Coordinates of C-alpha atoms (C1' of nucleotides) in Angstrom, one line a residue:
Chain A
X1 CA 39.8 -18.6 -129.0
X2 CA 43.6 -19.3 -129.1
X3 CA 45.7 -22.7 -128.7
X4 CA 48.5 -22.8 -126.5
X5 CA 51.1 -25.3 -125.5
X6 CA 52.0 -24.8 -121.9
X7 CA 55.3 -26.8 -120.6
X8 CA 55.6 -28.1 -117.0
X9 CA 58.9 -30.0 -115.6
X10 CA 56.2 -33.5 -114.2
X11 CA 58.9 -33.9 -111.1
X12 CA 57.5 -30.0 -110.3
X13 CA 54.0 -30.1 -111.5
X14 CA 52.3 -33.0 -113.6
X15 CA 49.3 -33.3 -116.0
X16 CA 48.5 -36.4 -112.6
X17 CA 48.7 -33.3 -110.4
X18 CA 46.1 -31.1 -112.6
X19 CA 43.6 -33.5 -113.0
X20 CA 44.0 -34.8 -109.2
X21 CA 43.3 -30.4 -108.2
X22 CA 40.9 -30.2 -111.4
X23 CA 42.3 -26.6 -111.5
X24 CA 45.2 -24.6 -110.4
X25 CA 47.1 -21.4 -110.8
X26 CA 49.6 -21.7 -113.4
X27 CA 52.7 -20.3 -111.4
X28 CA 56.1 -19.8 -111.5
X29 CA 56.6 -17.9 -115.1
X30 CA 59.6 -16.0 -114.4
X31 CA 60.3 -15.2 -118.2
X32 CA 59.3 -11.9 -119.8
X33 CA 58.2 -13.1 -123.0
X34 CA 56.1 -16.1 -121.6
X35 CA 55.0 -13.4 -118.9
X36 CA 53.6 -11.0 -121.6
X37 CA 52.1 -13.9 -123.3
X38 CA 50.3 -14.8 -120.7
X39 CA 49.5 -11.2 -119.5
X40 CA 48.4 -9.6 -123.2
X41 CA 47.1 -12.7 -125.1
X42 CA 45.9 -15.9 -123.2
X43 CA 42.2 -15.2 -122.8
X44 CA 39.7 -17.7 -120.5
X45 CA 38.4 -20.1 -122.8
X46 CA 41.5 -20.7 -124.9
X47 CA 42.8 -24.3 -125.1
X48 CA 46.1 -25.5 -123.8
X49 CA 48.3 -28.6 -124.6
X50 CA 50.1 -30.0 -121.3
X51 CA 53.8 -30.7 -122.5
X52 CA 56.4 -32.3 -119.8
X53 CA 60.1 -31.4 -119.9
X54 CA 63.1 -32.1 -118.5
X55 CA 61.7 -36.1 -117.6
X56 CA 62.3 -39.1 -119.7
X57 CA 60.3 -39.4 -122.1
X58 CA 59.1 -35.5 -123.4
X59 CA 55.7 -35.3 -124.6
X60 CA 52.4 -33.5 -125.1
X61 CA 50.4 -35.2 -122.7
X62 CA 47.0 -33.8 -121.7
X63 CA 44.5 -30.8 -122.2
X64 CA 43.7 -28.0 -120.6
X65 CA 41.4 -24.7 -120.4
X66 CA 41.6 -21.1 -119.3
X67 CA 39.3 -20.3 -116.8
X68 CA 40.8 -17.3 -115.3
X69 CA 42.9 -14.4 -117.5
X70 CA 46.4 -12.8 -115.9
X71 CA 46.2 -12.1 -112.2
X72 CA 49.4 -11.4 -109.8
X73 CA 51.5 -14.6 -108.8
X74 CA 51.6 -14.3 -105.1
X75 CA 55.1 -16.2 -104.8
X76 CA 57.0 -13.4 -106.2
X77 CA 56.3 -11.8 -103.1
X78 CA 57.0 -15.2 -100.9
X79 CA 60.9 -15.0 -99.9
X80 CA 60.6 -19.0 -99.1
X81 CA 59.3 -20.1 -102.5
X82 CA 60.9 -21.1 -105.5
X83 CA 59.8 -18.4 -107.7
X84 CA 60.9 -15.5 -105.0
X85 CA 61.3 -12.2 -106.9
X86 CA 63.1 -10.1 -104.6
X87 CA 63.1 -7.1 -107.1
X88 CA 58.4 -7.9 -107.3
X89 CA 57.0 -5.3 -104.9
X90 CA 53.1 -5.6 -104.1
X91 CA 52.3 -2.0 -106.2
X92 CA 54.8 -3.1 -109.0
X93 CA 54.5 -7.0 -109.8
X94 CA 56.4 -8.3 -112.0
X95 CA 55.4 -11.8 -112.4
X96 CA 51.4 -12.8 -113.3
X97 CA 49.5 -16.5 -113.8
X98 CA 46.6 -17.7 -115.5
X99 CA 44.5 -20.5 -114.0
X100 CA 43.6 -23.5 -115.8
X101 CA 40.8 -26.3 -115.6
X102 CA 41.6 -30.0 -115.7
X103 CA 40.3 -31.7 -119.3
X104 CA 41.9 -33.9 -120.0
X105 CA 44.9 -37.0 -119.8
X106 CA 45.4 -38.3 -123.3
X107 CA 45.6 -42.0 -124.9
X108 CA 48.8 -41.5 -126.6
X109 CA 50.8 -38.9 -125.4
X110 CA 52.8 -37.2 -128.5
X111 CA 56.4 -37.1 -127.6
X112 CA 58.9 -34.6 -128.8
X113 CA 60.6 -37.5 -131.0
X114 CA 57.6 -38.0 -132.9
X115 CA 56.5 -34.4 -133.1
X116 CA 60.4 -33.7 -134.6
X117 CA 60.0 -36.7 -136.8
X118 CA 56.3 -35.4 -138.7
X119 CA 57.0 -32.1 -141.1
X120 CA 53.4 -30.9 -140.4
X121 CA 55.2 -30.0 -136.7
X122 CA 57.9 -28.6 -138.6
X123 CA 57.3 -25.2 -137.2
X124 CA 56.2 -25.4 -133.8
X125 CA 57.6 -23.5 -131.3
X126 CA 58.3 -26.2 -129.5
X127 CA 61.0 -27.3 -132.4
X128 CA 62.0 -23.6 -133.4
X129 CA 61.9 -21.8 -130.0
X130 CA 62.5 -24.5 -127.4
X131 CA 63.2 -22.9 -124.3
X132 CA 59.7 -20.6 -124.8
X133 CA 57.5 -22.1 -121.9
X134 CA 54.0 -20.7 -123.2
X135 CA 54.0 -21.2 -126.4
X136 CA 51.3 -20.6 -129.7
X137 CA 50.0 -23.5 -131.2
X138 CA 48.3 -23.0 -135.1
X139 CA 44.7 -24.5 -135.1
X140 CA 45.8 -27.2 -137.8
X141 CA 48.6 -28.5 -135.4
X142 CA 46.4 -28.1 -132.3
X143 CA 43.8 -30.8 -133.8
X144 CA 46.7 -32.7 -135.6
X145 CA 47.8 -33.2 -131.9
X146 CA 44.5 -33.7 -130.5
X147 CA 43.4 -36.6 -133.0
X148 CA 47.1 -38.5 -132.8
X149 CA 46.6 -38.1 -128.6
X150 CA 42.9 -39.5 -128.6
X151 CA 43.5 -42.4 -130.6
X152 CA 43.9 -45.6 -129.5
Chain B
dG1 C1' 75.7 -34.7 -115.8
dC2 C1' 76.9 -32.4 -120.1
dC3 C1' 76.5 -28.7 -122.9
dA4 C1' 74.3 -25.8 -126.6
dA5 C1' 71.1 -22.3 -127.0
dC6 C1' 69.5 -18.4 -125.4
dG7 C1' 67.7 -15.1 -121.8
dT8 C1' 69.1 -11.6 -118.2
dT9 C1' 72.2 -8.5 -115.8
dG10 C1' 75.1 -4.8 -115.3
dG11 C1' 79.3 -2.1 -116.3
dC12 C1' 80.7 1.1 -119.5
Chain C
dG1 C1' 72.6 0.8 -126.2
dC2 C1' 76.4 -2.5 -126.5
dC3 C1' 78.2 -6.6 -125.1
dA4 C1' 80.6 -9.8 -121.9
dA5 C1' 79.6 -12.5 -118.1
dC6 C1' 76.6 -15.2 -116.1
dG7 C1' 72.4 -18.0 -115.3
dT8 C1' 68.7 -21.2 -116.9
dT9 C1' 66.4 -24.4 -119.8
dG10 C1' 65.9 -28.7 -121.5
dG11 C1' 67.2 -32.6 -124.7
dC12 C1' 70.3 -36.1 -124.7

DNA sequence: GCCAACGTTGGC
DNA sequence: GCCAACGTTGGC
């Protein structure tokens, strides 16, 4: 079982969203590392970290769980939709998801200022590789996170 | 809204 | 296969 730190723009999809659905299709990866992440590596079962971006206040905010491995993203094929890939053709997709389960909202969300600010986060993806939208979390950071999130 | 970092495209 | 141009991400 692996740990993963999935990121999410809130204005697009929020950790309020998930747990409202209680699951969804993780859509809309349109990179290829992230895509063969999620295609060779995430496994149902494996943990994931909610992280928003691109909103005020950036942070780790909520937990999540595999429940469905790498299947096609049907809005690679949608010409209306965002994530349109007119290159995707239904024999040769491009693009896949993963589907998640709703866990949980935390406490104390961990914010990126407070992740950058502890050494034992020193090499996270999320410092080193910050554009990487699925990203590998080490077990010891993984519960580091989960124990700072769940506290009062 | 700016801009640095970095991923992707496409001509050669 | 190189690399310049261009597009996107995401913190600030």
């Amino acid at each position: 079982m692996q740990h993963w730190l999935f990121k999410t723009e809130p204005e697009t999809y929020s950790i309020a969203d998930l747990k409202r659905e209680g699951r969804c299709g993780w859509d809309g990866i349109r990179n290829y590392q992230a895509r063969n992440r999620l295609r060779d590596e995430v496994a149902v079962g494996d943990q994931v970290l909610i992280y928003h971006s691109s909103c005020a206040e950036p942070a780790v905010v909520g937990l999540a769980e595999v429940c469905g491995a790498a299947r096609t993203d049907p809005y690679q094929f949608d010409p209306d939709a965002r994530y349109y890939d007119p290159r995707s053709t239904p024999d040769q997709p491009r693009w896949v998801l993963v589907d998640l389960l709703f866990k949980e909202v935390f406490a104390t969300p961990l914010t990126l200022k407070a992740i950058k600010a502890d050494a034992l986060f020193a090499d996270m993806e999320l410092v080193s590789k910050s554009r990487l939208s699925i990203q590998k979390v080490a077990p010891a950071q993984f519960d580091a996170i989960l124990n700072r999130c769940r506290a009062g």
